[in-house]
Coordinates of C-alpha atoms and ligand atoms in Angstrom, one line a residue:
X53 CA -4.9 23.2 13.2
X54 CA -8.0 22.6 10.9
X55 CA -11.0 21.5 12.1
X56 CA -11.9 17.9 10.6
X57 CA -15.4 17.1 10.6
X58 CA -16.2 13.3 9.9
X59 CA -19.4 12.3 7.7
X60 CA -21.1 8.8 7.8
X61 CA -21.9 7.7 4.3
X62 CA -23.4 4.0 3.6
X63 CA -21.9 2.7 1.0
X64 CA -25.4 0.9 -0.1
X65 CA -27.6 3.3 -1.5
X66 CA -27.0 6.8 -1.3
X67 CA -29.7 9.0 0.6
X68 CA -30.4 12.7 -0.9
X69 CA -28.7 13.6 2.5
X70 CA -25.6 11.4 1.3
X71 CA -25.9 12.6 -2.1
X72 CA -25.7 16.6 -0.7
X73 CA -22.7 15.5 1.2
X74 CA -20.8 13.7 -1.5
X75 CA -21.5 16.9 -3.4
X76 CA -20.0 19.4 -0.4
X77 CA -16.9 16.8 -0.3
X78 CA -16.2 17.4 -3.6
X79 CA -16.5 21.0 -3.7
X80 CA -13.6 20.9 -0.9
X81 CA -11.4 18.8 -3.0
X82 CA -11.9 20.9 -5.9
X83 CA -11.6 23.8 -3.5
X84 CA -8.1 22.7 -2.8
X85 CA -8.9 20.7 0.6
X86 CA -8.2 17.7 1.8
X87 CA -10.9 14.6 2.5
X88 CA -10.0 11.3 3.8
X89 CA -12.6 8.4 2.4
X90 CA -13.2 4.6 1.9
X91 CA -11.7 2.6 -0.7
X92 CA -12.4 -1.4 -0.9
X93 CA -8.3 -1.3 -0.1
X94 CA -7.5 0.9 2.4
X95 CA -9.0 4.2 3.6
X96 CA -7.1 7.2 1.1
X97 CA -6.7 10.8 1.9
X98 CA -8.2 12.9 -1.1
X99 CA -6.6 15.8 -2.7
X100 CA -7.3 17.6 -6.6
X101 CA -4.7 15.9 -8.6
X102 CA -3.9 18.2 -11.0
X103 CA -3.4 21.1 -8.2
X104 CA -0.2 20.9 -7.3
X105 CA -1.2 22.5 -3.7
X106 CA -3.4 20.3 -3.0
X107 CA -0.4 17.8 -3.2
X108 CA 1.4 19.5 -1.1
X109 CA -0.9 19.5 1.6
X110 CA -1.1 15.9 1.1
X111 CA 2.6 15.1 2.1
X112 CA 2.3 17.6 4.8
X113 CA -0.7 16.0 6.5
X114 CA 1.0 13.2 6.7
X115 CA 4.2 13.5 7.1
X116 CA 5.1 11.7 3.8
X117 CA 8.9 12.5 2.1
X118 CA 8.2 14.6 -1.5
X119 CA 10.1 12.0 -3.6
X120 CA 7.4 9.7 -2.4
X121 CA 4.6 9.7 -5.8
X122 CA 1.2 9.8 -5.0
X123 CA -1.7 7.4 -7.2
X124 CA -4.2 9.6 -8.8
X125 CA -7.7 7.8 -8.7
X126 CA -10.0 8.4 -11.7
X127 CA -13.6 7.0 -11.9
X128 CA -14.2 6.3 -15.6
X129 CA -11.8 4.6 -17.9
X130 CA -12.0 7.7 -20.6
X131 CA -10.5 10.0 -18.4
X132 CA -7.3 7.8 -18.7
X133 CA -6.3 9.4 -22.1
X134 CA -6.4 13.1 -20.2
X135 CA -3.5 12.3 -17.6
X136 CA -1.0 10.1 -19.4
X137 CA 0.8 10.6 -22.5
X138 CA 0.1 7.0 -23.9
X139 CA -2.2 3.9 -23.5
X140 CA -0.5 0.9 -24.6
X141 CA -3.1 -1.8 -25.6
X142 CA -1.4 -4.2 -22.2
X143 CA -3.1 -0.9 -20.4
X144 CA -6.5 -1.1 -21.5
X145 CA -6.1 -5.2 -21.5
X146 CA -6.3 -4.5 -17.5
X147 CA -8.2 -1.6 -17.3
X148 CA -10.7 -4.2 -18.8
X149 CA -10.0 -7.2 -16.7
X150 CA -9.5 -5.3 -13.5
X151 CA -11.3 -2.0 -13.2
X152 CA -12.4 -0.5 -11.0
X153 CA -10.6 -2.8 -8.3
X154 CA -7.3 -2.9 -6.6
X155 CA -5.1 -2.3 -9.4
X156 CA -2.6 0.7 -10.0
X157 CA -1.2 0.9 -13.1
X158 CA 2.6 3.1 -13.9
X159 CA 2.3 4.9 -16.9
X160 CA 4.1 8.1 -19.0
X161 CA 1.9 11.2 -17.5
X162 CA 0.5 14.3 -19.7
X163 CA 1.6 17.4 -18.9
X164 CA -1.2 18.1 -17.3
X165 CA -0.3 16.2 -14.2
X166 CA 1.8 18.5 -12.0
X167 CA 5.3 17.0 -10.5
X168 CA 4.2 17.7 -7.2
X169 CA 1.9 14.6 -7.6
X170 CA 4.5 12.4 -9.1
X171 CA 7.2 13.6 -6.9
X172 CA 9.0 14.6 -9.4
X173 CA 8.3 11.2 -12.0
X174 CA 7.5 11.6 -15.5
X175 CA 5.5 8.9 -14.9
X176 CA 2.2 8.8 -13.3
X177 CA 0.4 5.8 -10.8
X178 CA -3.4 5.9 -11.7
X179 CA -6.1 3.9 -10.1
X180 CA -9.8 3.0 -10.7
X181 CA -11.2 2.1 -7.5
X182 CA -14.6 -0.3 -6.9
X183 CA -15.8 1.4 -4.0
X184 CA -19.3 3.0 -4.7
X185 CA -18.2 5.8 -1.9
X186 CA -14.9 6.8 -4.0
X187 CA -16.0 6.6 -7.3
X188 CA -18.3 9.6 -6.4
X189 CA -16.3 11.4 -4.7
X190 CA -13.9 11.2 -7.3
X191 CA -16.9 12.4 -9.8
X192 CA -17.9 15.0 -7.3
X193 CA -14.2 16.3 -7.1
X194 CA -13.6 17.0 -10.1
X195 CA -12.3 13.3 -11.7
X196 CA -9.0 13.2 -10.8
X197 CA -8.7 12.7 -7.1
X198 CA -4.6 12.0 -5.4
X199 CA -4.7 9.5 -2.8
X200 CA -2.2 8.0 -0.5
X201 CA -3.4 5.8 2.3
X202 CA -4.6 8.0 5.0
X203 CA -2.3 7.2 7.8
X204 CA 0.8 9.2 8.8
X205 CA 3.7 8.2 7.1
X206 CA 5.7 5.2 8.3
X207 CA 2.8 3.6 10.3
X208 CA 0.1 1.0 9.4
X209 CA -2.8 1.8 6.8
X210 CA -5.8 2.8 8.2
X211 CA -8.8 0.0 7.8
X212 CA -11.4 1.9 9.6
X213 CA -12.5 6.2 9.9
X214 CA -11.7 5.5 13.4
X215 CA -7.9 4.6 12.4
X216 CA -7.8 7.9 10.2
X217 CA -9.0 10.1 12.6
X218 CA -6.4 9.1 15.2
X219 CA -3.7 10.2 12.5
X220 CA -5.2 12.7 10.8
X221 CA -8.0 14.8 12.8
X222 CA -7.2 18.3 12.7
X223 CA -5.0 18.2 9.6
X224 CA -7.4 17.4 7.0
X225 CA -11.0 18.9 6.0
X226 CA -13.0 15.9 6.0
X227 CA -13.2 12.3 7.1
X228 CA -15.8 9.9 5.4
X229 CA -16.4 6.9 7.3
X230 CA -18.0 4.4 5.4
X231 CA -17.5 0.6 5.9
X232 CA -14.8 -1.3 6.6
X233 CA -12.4 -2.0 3.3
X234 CA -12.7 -5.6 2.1
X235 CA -9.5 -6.0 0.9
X236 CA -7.1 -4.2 3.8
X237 CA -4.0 -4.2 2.2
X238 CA -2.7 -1.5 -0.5
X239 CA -3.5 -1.9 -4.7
X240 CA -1.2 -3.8 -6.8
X241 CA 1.1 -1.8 -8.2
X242 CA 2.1 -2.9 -12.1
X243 CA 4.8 -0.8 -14.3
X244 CA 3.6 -0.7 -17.8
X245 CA 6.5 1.6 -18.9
X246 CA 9.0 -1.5 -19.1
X247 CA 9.3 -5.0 -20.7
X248 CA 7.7 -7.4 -19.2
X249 CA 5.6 -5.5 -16.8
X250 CA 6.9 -5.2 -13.4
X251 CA 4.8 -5.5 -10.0
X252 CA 6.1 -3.2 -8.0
X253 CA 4.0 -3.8 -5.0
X254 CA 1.7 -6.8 -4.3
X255 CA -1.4 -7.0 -3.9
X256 CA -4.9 -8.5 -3.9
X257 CA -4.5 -8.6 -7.9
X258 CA -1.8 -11.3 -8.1
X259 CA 1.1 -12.3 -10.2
X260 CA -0.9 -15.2 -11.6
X261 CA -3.9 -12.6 -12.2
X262 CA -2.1 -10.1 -14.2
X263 CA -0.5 -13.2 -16.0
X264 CA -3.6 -14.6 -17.2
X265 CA -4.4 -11.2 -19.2
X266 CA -0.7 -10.2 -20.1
X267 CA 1.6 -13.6 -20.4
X268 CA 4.9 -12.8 -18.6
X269 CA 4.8 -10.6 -15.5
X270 CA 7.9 -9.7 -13.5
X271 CA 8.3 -8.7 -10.2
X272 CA 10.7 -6.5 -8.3
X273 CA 12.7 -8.3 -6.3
X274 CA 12.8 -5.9 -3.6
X275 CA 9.6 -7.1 -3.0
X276 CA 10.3 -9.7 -0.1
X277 CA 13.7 -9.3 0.6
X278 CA 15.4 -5.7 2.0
X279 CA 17.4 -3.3 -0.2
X280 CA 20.8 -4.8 1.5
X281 CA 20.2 -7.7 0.3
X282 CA 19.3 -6.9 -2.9
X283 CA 22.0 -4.0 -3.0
X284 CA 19.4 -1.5 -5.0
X285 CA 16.6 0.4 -3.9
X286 CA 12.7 -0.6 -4.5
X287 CA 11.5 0.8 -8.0
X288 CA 8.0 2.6 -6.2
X289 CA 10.0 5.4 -4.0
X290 CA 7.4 4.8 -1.7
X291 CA 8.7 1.3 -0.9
X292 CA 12.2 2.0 0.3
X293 CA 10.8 3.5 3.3
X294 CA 10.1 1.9 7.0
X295 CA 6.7 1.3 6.5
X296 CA 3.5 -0.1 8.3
X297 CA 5.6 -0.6 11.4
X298 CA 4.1 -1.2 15.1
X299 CA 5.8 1.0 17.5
X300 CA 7.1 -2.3 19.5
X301 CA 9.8 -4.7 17.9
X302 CA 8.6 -6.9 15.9
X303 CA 10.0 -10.7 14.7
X304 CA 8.9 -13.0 12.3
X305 CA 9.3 -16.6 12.7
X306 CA 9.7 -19.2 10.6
X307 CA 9.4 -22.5 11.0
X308 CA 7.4 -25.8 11.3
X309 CA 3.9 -24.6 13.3
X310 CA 4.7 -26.3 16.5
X311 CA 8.6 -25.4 16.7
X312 CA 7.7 -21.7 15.9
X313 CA 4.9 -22.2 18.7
X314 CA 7.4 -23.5 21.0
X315 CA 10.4 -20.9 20.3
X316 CA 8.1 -18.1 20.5
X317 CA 7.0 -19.2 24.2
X318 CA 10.6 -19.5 25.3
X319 CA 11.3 -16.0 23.8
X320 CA 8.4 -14.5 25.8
X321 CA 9.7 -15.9 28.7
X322 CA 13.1 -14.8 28.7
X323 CA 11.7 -11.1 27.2
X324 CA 9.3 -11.0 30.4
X325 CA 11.8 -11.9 32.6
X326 CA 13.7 -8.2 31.1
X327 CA 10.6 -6.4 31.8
X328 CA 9.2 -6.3 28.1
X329 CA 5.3 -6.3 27.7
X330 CA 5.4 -8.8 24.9
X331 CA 2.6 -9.8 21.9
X332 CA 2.5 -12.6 19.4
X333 CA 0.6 -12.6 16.4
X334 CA -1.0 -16.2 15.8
X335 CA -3.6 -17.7 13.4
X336 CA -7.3 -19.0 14.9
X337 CA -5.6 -22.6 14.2
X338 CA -2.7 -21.6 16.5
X339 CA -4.1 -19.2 19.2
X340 CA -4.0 -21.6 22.1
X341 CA -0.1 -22.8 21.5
X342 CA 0.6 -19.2 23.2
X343 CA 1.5 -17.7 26.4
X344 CA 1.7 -14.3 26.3
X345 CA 1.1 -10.5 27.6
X346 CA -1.3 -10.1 24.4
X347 CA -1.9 -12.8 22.0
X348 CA -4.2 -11.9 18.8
X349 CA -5.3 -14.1 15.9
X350 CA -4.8 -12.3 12.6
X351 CA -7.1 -14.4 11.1
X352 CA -7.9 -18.0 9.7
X353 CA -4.9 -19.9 7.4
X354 CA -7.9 -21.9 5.6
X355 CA -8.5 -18.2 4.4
X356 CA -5.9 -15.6 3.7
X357 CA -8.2 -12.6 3.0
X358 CA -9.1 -12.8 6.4
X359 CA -5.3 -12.5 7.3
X360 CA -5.0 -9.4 5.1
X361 CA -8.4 -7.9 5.9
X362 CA -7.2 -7.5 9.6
X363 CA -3.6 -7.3 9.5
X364 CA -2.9 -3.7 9.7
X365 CA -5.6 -3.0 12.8
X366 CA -4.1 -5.7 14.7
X367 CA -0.6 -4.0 13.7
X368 CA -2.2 -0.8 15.4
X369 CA -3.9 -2.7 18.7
X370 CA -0.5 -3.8 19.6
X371 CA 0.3 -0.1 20.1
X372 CA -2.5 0.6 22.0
X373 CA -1.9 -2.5 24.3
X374 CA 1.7 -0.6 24.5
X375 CA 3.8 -3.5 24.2
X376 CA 7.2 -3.4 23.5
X377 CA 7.8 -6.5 21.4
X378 CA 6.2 -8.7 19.0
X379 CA 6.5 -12.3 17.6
X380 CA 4.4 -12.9 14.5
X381 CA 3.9 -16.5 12.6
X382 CA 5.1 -16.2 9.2
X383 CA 2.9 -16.7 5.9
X384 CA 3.3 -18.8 2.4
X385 CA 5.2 -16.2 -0.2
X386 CA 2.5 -17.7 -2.9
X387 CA -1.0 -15.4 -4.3
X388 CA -2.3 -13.1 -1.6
X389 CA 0.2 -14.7 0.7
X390 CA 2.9 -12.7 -1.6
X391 CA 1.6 -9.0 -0.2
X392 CA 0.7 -10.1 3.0
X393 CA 4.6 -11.5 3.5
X394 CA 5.3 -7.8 1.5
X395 CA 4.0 -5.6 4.4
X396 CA 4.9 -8.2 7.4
X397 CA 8.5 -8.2 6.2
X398 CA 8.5 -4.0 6.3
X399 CA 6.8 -4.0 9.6
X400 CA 9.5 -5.9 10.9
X401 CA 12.2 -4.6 9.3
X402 CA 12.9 -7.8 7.7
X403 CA 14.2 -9.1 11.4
X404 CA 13.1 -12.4 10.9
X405 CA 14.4 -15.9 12.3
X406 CA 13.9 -18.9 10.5
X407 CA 14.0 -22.1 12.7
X408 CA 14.9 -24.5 10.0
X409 CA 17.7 -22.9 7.9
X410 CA 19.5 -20.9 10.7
X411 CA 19.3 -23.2 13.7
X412 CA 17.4 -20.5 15.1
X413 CA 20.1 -18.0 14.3
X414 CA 18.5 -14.2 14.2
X415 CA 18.4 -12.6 10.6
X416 CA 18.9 -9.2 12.2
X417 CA 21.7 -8.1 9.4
X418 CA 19.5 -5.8 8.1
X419 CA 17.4 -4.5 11.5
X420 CA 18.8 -0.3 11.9
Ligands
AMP765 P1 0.3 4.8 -1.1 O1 -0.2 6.1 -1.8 O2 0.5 4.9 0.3 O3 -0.6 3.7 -1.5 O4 1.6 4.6 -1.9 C1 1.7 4.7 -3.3 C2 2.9 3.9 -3.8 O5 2.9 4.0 -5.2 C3 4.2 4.3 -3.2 O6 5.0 3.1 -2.9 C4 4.8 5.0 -4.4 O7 6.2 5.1 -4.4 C5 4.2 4.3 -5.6 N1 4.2 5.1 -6.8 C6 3.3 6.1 -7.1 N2 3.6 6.7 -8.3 C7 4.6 6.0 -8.8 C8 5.4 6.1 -10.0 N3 5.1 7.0 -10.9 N4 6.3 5.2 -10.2 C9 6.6 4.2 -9.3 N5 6.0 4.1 -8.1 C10 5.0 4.9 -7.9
MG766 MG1 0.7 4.3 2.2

């Protein structure tokens, strides 16, 4: 057990008190510690990239599987050339357009970057993030700074210190609780090491985005549909696992608004009748159209960012609220919609049931 203290720094303007502390958090990730901190994504859990024990701690904290690569976060586009082996000019094309923001891009790694951090890759995920908190924390730590969402494996992304501590407190060093990420939902992940580039995860930085700068993008199909379907695995090892999941059942539904409305009240009242404690995710247009245990609005459909700003807390309420299963409106596949969809789909194991194709037949084929 370590003992994790938990720092408030404003992401504003940085007070010589802040400015001693961002210094001390450094020293412990260039001491080999661990420190959790803000992003403008999702919270990350710090560790010295280029010490391969520091990696190591980083899976063990949370849980996460070794084949699993972590993103290495730099703060200043020149200390690019020290961890990969290569920048091809599409790189610096979006280091340009893109940095420091949500973007990670997949690129061959230097031998200076230990395989612990990849999990064994010979390529390397790097990251330059906009968040005034990170960017010197990476400086203070020494520039190169691993970091995987801080939340133990499998379960949602942490949007708030509160959310990391309940994870990670007495297994890391430090927790820095600034404010609360704008985004909410994990970088866009783009493979520069193939032809056309490949999205690997999405994110805020969409398809259309990373089109405008590069012409053709691809994207891995694995992306919104589960690796039976698609009979291969997800190219980021990190997507192949259960991810981001609520610890009750949860369904998507598909559908025309008022049919999924009405199909979803039906369902709660046959799952109450069994006993279940049952929650349905719903949109502030929809929120009324429900009768359930717990009903939550996940935010506005006039405005998707507020849909993937609180998706992941609301993911984590529903455990709180202990129920046991969930019904959740589904989302356009289009922009933002795309990642959103991305992490839904995982959460639910891709159970999903589609009112118009399927008669309201259950897609459970691929549900373990
Ligand atoms: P997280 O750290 O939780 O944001 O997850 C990082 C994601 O990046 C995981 O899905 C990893 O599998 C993926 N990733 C990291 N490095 C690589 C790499 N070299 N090649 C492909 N995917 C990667
Ligand atoms: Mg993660």
């Amino acid at each position: 057990m370590t003992e994790t203290e938990v720092i408030k720094i404003s992401p504003e303007h940085f007070t010589e008190r802040e400015k001693a502390e961002l210094r001390r958090a450094g020293r412990i990730l260039r001491e080999g510690g661990l420190v959790a901190f803000p992003t403008e994504t999702v919270y990350g859990l710090g560790g010295d990239a280029l010490n391969p024990c520091s990696s190591r701690k980083i899976y063990a904290a949370k849980g996460r599987p070794s084949d699993n690569p972590l993103i290495v976060h730099i703060a200043e586009i020149a200390d690019l050339g020290k961890i990969v082996s290569e920048i091809p000019g599409a790189a610096l094309k979006l280091a340009d357009a893109f940095w420091p923001g949500p973007l990670t891009m997949i690129l061959p790694k230097s031998d200076l970057v230990p395989r612990e951090t990849t999990g064994g890759l010979d390529t390397v995920a790097v990251r330059m993030p906009s968040h005034p908190v990170a960017l010197a924390l990476i400086r203070e730590g020494g520039g190169y700074v691993a970091a995987p969402s801080a939340n133990t494996s499998g379960k949602p992304s942490p949007t708030c210190a509160a959310f990391v501590a309940e994870d990670m407190d007495g297994r890391i060093d430090m927790i820095i609780d600034g404010d609360m990420p704008g985004i909410g939902l994990e970088s866009t992940i783009v493979d520069l090491t193939v032809d056309p580039p490949q999205i690997l995860r999405p994110g805020y930085i969409t398809r259309e985005m990373l089109e405008r700068v590069l012409g053709e993008v691809s994207v891995d199909e694995t992306i919104l549909h589960s690796a039976t379907e698609c009979a291969r695995a997800p190219k980021a090892p990190g997507m192949k696992y259960r991810h981001y999941a609520p610890a009750g059942e949860l369904s998507i539904v598909r559908g025309e608004s008022g049919k999924v409305a009405e199909y979803i009240n039906l369902r709660v009242s046959k799952d109450r009748a069994e006993g279940e404690k049952v929650g349905v995710i719903g949109t502030e247009e929809t929120l009324s159209c429900y009768r359930a245990d717990v009903v939550k609005s996940v935010g506005s459909r006039r405005d998707e960012e507020t849909i993937a700003r609180r998706l992941y807390a609301i993911l984590r309420e529903f455990d709180d609220e202990q129920v046991t299963r969930i019904y959740s409106e589904s989302f356009s596949e289009e922009g933002l919609g795309q990642a959103i969809m991305n992490r839904l789909l995982k959460a639910a194991g891709h159970h999903v049931i589609d009112l118009d194709t399927m008669g309201g037949e259950e897609n459970d084929s691929n549900r373990k």
